[in-house]
Coordinates of C-alpha atoms and ligand atoms in Angstrom, one line a residue:
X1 CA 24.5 3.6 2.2
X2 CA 26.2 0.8 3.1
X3 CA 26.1 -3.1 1.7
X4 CA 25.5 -4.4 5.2
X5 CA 22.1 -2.0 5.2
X6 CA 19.5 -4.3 5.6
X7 CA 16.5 -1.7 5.2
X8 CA 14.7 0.4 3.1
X9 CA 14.3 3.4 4.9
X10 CA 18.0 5.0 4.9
X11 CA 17.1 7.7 7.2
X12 CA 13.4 8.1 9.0
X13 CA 11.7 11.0 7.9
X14 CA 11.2 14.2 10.2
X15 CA 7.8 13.2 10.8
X16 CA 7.2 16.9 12.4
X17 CA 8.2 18.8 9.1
X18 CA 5.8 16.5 7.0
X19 CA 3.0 17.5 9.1
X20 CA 4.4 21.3 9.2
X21 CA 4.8 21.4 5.5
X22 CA 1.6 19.7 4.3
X23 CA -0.3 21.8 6.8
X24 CA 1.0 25.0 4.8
X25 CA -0.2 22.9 1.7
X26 CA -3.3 22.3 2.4
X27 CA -4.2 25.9 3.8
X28 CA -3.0 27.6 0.5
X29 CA -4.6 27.8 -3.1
X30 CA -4.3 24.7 -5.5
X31 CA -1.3 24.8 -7.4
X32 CA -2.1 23.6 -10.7
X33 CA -0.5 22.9 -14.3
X34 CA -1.6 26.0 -16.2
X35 CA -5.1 25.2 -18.5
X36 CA -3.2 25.8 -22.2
X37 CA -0.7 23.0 -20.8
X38 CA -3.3 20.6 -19.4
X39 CA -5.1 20.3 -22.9
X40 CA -1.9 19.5 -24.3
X41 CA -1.3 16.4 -21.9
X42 CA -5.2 15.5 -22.4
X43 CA -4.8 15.4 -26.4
X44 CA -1.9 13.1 -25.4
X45 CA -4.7 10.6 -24.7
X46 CA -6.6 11.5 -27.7
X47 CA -4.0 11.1 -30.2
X48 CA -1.9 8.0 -28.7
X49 CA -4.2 6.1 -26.9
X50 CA -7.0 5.3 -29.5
X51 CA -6.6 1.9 -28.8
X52 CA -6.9 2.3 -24.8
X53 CA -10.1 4.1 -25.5
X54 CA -11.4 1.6 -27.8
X55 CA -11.1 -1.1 -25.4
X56 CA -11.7 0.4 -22.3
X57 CA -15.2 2.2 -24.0
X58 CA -16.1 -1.5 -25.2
X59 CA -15.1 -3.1 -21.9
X60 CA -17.9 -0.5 -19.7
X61 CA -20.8 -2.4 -21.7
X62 CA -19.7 -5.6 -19.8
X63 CA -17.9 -4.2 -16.9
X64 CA -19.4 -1.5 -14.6
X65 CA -17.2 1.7 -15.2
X66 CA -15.0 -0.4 -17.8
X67 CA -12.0 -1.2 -15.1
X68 CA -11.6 -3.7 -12.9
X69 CA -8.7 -2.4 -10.3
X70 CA -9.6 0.4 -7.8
X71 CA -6.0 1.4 -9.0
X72 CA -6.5 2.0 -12.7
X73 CA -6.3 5.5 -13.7
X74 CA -10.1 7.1 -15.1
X75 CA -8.8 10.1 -16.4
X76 CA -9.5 11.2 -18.8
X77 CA -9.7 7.3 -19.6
X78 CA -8.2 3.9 -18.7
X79 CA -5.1 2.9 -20.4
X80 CA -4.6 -1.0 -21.4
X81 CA -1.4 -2.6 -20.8
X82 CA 0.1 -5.3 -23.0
X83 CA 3.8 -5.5 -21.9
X84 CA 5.1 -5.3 -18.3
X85 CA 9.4 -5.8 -18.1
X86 CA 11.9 -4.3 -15.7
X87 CA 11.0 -0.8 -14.9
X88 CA 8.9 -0.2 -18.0
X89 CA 4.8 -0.9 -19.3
X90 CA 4.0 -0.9 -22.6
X91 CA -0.1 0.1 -23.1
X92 CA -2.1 -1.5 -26.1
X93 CA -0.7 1.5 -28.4
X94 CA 2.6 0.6 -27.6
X95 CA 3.4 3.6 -25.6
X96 CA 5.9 3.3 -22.9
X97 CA 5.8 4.4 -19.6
X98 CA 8.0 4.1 -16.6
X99 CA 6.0 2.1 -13.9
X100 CA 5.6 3.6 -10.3
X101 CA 2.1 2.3 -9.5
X102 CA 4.3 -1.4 -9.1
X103 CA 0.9 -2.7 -9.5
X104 CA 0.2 -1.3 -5.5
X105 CA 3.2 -2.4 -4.3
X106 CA 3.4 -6.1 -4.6
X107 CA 6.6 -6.0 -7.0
X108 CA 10.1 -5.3 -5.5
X109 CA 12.2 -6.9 -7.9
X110 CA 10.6 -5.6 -11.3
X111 CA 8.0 -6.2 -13.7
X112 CA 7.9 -9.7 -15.2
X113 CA 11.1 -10.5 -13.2
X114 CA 12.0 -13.9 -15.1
X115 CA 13.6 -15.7 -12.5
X116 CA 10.3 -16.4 -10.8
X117 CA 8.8 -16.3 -13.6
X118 CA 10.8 -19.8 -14.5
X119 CA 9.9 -21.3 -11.2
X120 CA 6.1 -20.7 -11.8
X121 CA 6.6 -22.0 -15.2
X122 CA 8.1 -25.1 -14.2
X123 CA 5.7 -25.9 -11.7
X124 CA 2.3 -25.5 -14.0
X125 CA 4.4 -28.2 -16.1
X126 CA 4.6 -30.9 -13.5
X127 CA 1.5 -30.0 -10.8
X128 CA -0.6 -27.3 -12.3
X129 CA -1.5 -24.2 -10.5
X130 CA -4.1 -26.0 -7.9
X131 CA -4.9 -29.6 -6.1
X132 CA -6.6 -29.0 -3.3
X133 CA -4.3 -30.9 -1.3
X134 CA -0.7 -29.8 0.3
X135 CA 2.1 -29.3 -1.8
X136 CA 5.5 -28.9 -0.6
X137 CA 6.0 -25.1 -1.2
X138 CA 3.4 -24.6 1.7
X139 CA 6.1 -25.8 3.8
X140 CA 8.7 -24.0 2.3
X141 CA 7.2 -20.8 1.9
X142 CA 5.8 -20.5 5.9
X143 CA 9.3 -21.5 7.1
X144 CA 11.2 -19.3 5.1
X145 CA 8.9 -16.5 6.1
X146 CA 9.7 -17.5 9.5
X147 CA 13.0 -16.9 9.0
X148 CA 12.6 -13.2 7.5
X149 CA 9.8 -12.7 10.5
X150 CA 10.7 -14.8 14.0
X151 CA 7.5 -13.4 15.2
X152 CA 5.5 -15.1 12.7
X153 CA 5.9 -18.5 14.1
X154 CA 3.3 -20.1 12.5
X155 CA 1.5 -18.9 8.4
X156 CA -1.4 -19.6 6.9
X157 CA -1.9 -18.4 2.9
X158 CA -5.4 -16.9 2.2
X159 CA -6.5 -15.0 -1.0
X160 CA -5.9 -11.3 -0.4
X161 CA -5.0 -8.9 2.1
X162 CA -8.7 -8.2 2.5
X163 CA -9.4 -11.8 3.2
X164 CA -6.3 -12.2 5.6
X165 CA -7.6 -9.0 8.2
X166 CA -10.4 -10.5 8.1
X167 CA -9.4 -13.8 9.6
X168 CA -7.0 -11.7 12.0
X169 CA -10.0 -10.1 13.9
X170 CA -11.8 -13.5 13.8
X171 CA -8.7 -15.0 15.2
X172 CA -8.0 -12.6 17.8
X173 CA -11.8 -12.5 18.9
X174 CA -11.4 -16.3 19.5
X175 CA -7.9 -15.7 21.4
X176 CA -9.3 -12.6 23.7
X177 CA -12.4 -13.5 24.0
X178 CA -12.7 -9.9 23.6
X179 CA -14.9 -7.7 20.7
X180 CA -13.9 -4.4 19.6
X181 CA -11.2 -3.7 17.1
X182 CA -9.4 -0.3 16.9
X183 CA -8.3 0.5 13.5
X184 CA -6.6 4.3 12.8
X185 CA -9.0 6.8 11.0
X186 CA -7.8 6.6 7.8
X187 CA -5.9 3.3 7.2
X188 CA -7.0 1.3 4.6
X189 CA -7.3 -2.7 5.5
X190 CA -9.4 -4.0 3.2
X191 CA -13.0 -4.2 1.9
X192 CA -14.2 -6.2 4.5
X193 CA -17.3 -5.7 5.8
X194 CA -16.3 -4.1 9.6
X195 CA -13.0 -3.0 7.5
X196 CA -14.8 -0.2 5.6
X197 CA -14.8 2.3 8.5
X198 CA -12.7 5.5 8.5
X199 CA -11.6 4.2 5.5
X200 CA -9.2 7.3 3.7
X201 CA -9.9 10.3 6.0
X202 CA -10.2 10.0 9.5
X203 CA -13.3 10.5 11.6
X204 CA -15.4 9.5 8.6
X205 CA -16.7 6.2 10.9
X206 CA -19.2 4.4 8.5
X207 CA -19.6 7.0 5.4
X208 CA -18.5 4.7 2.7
X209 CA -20.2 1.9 3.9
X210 CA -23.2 1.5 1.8
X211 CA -24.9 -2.1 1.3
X212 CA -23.1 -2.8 5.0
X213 CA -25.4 -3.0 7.9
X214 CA -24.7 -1.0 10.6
X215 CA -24.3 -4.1 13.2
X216 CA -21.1 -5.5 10.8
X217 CA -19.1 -2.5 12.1
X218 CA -20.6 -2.2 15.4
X219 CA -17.6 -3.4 17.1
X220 CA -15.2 -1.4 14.8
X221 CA -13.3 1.7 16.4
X222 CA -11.0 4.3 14.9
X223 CA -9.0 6.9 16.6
X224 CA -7.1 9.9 14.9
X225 CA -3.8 9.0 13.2
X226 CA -1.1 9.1 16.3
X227 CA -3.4 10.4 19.0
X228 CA -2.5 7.7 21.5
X229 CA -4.4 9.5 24.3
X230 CA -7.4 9.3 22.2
X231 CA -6.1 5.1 21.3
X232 CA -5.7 4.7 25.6
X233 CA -9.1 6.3 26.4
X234 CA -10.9 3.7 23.8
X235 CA -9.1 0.7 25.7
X236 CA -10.3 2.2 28.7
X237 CA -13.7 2.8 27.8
X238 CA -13.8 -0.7 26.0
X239 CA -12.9 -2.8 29.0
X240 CA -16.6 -2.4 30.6
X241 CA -17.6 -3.0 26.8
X242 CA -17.2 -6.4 26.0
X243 CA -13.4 -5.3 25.9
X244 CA -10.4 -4.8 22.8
X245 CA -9.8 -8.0 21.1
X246 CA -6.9 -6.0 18.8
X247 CA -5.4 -3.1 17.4
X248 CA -4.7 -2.9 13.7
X249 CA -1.9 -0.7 12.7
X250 CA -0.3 0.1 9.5
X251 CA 3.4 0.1 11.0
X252 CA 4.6 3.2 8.6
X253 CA 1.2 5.3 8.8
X254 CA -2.5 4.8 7.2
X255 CA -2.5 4.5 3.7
X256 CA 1.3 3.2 3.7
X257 CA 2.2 6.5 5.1
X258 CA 0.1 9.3 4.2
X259 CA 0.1 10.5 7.7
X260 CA 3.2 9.1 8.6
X261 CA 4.1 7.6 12.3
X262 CA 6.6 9.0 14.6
X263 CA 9.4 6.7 15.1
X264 CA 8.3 5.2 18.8
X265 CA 4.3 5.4 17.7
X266 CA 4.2 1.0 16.8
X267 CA 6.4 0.8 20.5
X268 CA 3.6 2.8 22.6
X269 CA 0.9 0.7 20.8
X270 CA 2.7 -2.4 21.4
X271 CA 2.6 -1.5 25.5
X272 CA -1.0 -0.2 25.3
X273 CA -1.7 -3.8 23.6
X274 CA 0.1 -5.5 26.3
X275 CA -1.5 -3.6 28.9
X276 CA -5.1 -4.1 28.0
X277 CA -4.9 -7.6 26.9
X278 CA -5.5 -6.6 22.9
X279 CA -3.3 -8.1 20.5
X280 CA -1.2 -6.0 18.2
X281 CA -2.0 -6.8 14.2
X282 CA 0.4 -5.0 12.0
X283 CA -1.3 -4.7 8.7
X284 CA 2.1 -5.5 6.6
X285 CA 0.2 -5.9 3.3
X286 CA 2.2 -2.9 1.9
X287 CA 5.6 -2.9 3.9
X288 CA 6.0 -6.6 4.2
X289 CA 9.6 -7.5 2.2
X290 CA 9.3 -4.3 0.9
X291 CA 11.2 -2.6 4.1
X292 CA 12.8 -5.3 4.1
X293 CA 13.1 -8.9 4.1
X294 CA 12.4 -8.7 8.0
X295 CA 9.3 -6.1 7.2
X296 CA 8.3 -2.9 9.7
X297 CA 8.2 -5.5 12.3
X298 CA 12.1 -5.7 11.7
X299 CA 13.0 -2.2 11.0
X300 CA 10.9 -1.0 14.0
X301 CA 12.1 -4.0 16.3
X302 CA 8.1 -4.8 17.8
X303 CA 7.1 -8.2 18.0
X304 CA 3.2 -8.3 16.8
X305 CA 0.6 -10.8 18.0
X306 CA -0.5 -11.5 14.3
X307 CA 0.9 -10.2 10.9
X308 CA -1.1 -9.2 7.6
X309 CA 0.4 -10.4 4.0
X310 CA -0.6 -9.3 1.1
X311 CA 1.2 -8.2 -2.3
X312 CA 4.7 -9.1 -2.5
X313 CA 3.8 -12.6 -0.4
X314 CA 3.4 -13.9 -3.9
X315 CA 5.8 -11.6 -6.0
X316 CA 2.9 -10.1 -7.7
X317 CA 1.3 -13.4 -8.4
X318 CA -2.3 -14.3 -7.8
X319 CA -4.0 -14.7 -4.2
X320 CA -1.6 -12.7 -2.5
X321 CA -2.1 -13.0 1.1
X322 CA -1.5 -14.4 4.5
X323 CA -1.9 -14.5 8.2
X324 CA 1.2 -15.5 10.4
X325 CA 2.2 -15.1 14.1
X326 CA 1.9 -16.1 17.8
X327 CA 1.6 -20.4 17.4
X328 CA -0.7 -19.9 20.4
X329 CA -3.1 -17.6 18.5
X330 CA -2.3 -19.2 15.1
X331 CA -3.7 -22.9 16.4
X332 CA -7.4 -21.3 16.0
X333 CA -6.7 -21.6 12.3
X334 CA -6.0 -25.1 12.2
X335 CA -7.3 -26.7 8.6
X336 CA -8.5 -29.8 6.8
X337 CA -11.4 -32.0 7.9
X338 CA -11.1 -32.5 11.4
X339 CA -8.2 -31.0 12.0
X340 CA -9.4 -27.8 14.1
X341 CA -8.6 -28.7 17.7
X342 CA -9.8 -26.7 20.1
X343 CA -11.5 -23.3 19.3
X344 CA -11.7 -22.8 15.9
X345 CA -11.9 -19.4 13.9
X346 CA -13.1 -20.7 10.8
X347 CA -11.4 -19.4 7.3
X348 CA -10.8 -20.9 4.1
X349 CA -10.9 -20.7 0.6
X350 CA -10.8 -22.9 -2.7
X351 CA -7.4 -21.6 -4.3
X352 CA -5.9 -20.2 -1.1
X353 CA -2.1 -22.0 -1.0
X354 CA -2.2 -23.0 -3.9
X355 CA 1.1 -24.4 -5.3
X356 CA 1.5 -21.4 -7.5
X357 CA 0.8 -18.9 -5.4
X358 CA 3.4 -20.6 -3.1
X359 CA 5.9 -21.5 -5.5
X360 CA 5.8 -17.7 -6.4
X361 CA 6.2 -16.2 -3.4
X362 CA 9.2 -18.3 -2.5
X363 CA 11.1 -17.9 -5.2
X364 CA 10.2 -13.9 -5.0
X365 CA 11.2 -13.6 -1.4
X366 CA 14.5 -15.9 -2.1
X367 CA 15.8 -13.6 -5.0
X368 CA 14.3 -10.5 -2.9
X369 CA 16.6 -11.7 -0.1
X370 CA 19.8 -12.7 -2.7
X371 CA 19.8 -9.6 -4.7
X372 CA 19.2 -7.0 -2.1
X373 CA 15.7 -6.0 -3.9
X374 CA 14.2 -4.2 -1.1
X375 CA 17.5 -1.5 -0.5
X376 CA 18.1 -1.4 -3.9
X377 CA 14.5 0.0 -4.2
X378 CA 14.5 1.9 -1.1
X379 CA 17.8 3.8 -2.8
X380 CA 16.1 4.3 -5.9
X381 CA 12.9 6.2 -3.8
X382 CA 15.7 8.1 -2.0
X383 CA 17.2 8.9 -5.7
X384 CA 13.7 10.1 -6.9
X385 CA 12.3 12.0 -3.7
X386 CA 15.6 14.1 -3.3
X387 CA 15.7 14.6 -7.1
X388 CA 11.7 15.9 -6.6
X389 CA 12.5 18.0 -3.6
X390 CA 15.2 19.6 -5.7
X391 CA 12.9 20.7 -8.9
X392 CA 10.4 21.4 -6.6
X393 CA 12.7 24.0 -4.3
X394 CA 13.9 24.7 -7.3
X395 CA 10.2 26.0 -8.6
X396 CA 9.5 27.0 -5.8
X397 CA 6.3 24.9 -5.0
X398 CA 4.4 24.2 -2.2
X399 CA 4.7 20.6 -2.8
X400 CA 5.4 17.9 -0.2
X401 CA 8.1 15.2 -1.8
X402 CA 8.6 12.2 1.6
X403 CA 9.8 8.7 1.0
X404 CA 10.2 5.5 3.4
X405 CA 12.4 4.0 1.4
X406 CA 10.5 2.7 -2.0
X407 CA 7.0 4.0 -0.8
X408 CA 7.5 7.6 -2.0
X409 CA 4.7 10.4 -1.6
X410 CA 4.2 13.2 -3.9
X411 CA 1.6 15.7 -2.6
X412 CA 0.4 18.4 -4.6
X413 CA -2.5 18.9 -4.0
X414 CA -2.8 17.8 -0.4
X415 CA -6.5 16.4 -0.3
X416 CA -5.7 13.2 1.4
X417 CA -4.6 15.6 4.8
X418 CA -8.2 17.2 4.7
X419 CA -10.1 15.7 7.6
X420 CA -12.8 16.4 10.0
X421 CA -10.4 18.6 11.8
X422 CA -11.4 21.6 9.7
X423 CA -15.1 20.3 8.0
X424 CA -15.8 23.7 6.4
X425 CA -12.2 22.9 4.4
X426 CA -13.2 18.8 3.9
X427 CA -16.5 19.3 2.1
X428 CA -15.6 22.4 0.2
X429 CA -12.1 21.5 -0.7
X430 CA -12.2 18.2 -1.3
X431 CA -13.5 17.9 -4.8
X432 CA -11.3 19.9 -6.1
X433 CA -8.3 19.1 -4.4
X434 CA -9.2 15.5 -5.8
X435 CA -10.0 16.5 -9.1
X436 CA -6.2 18.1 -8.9
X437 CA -4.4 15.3 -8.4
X438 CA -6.4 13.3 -11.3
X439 CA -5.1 16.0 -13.7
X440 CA -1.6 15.5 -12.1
X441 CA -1.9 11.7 -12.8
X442 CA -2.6 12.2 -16.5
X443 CA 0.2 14.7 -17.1
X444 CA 2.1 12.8 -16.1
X445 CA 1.1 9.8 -17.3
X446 CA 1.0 11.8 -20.6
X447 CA 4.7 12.9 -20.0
X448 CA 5.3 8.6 -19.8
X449 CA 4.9 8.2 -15.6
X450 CA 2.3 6.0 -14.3
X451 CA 2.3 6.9 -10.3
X452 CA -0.5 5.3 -8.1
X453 CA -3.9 8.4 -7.9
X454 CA -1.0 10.8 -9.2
X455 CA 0.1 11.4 -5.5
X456 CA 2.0 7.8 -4.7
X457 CA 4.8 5.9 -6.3
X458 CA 7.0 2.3 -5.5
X459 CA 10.0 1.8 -6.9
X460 CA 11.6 -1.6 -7.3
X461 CA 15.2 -3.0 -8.1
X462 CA 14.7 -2.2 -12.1
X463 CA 14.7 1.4 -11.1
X464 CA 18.4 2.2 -12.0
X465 CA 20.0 5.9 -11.4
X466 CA 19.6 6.1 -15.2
X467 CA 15.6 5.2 -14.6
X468 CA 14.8 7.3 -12.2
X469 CA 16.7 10.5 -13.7
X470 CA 14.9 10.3 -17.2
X471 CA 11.9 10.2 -14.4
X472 CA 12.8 13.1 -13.0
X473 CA 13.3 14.9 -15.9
X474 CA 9.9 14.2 -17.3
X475 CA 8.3 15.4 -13.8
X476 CA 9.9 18.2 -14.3
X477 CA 8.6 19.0 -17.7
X478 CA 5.1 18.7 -16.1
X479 CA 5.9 20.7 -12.7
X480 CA 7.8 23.5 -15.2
X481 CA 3.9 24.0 -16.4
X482 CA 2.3 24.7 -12.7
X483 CA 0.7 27.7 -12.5
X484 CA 2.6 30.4 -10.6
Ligands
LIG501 C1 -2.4 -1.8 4.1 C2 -3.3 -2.6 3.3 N1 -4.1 -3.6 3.9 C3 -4.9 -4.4 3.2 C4 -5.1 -4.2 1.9 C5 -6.0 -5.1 1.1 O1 -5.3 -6.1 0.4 P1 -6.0 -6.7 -0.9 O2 -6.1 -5.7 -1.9 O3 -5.0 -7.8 -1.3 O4 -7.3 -7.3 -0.5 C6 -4.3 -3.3 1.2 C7 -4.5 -3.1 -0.3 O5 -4.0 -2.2 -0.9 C8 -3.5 -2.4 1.9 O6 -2.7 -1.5 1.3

């Protein structure tokens, strides 16, 4: 790797061996750690985390379930953290773990990383964290993402990533005059109301929609990860049918490359946008600065219509999230009384650009861009995925280890490749194949490893060689226990 590398992703993965390998995953028996070994890691729990439970069992009589983040680990309980530096969180018994679950993603260049941390400081002193009225890190904070992203030539700061899809289709309705969005079968873009559809495993249309009424995803369409045959015939179909305002993509896959996309899939979207008059949205909630200070837009070299934030648009701050591209498109979010010219797509929100929110996520992306973050991270996921292909080899497992540079996927147990594909396989399989990867969460969270569901990881900048080998030598402790 060079110094000049400006990406994450050293090398793109063989996208046809993924899908080879977790095929042959997925069509043979759970591989498990051995019963004797998984009561061990569970009286881990008992033993060191009294604390954790306490809290957390206090916290369900005034919280339903007793966590707050869809991300927080359940099994066999929720741990509380108390400390957050450098690759490292502390929980409320003062155990320490090495941090993969980066929070989702939103944090490139560490936990806690006290440069930024300054900046916010210094700006609740003078201003606060909210006016209500412009502050100057707006400013600073759309250009310099304009700098990272040519294509977003105009940003507007909303709450979330959820929040920021949501104004995207609104947006591009408004631009197209078109209705129906096509999302991939599995990609995750938020809670929104039309959002949750084929939401985690393809085909599944509206089956986690509950409370939603059947009209708010009327004009929602998925089509099977990387089937662009099956994308072209919906823009057919939809052009006697009140036509395709957009296409959502995840630029590196659904579910920040579960399924993963072959190289040219964003560049045969892109022309299947042009030539149906939809606009392109690439959902960079996860891969924005984290590729890269230019994002997936940059590595992949496609110019979107529109662009999601999310995450590390505000280091790992609060209200993470933001819509930027086309200035033609963009004017339909025009703010502040009477200042919607025009045909307005109407979005908003109290705190959204707030000064600390902004002040974050410039001084995040400026030391992203000075120190390197996003390589250094992307080396340390290349570090830890050939390290996990090694033991794994090594054990001879049936394992699938993949990164894109620090978005690294560990999949043991394979459940997120069932699909409607094989039905039989989804409903009877799936359960357990869930219930797998739980177990593999809390060994090794047990073993000190905190990965996202116990199938995902992030690294960030804090991850030295020295991090991620004691890493790997604790996942090897657990996957030395699998049962053979
Ligand atoms: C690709 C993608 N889009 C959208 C979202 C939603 O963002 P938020 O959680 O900020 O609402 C997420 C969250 O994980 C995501 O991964």
């Amino acid at each position: 790797m060079t110094q000049s590398q400006q990406y994450a992703i050293s090398q793109y993965p063989d996208v046809d061996d993924i899908y080879r390998r977790l095929d042959a995953l997925v069509r043979q028996p759970m591989r498990r750690v051995r019963d004797e070994k998984m009561q061990e890691y569970l009286a881990y729990f008992d033993t060191k985390c009294t604390r954790s439970k306490k809290l957390t069992d206090e916290a369900k009589r005034f919280i339903p379930g007793g966590v707050q983040h869809n991300l927080a680990f359940n099994h066999p309980f929720p741990i509380a953290i108390e400390k957050a530096e450098g690759a490292y969180l502390w929980d409320a018994d003062g155990n320490q773990y090495i941090d993969f679950l980066q929070a989702g993603a939103p944090i490139v260049l560490g936990n806690n990383y006290a440069p930024v941390r300054q900046k916010v400081i210094e700006l609740l002193q003078t201003c606060g964290p909210v006016t209500g009225l412009f502050h100057e890190y707006e400013l600073k904070l759309a250009e310099l993402v304009n700098r990272f992203m040519p294509a977003v030539e105009m940003f507007r700061m909303l709450g979330s990533g959820t929040e920021s899809v949501m104004a995207a289709i609104r947006g591009a309705r408004v631009f197209t005059g078109k209705k129906k969005i096509i999302k991939v079968g599995g990609a995750y873009h938020g809670w929104s109301d039309s959002m949750v559809y084929g939401m985690h495993i393809p085909g599944t249309g509206r089956m986690e929609a509950k409370g939603i009424p059947a009209g708010a995803s009327a004009n929602t369409q998925e089509f099977y990860p990387n089937n662009l045959g099956a994308l072209k015939r919906k823009l057919i179909f939809n052009r006697l049918n009140g036509g395709t305002a957009a296409v959502i993509v995840e630029p590196v896959g659904p579910e920040s490359g579960t399924r993963p996309v072959p190289f040219e899939f964003n560049r045969k979207v892109r022309q299947l946008c042009d030539e149906f008059g939809a606009l392109l949205i690439f959902d960079e909630v996860v891969t924005g600065f984290r590729l890269g200070m230019g994002g997936a837009q940059g590595y992949f070299d496609i110019k979107p219509d529109l662009t999601i934030f999310g995450k590390c648009i505000t280091g790992g701050y609060p209200m993470a999230g933001g819509i930027g591209g086309r200035a033609e498109v963009m004017k339909c979010f025009a703010a502040g009384i009477g200042g919607g010219t025009g045909e307005r797509a109407y979005i908003g929100g109290t705190l959204s650009a707030n000064p600390l929110s902004c002040v974050a996520g410039y001084y995040a992306l400026l030391e992203m861009e000075r120190t390197n973050a996003p390589v250094i991270a992307g080396q340390a996921g290349d570090r830890l995925t050939r390290g996990l292909q090694d033991i794994i080899a090594h054990r001879k497992l049936p394992y699938v280890v993949y990164n894109q540079g620090s978005i690294i996927h560990l999949e043991t147990s394979g459940v997120m490749l069932l699909d409607f594909k094989n039905p039989i396989r989804l409903f009877k399989e799936m359960k357990p194949r869930k219930n797998m990867i739980e177990e593999m969460g809390a060994a090794y969270m047990a073993n000190g490893l905190i990965t996202l569901a116990g199938s995902r990881m992030y690294t960030s900048m804090a991850d030295t060689d020295a991090v991620i080998d004691d890493a790997l030598s604790r996942f090897d402790n657990v996957l030395s226990n699998v049962e053979g």
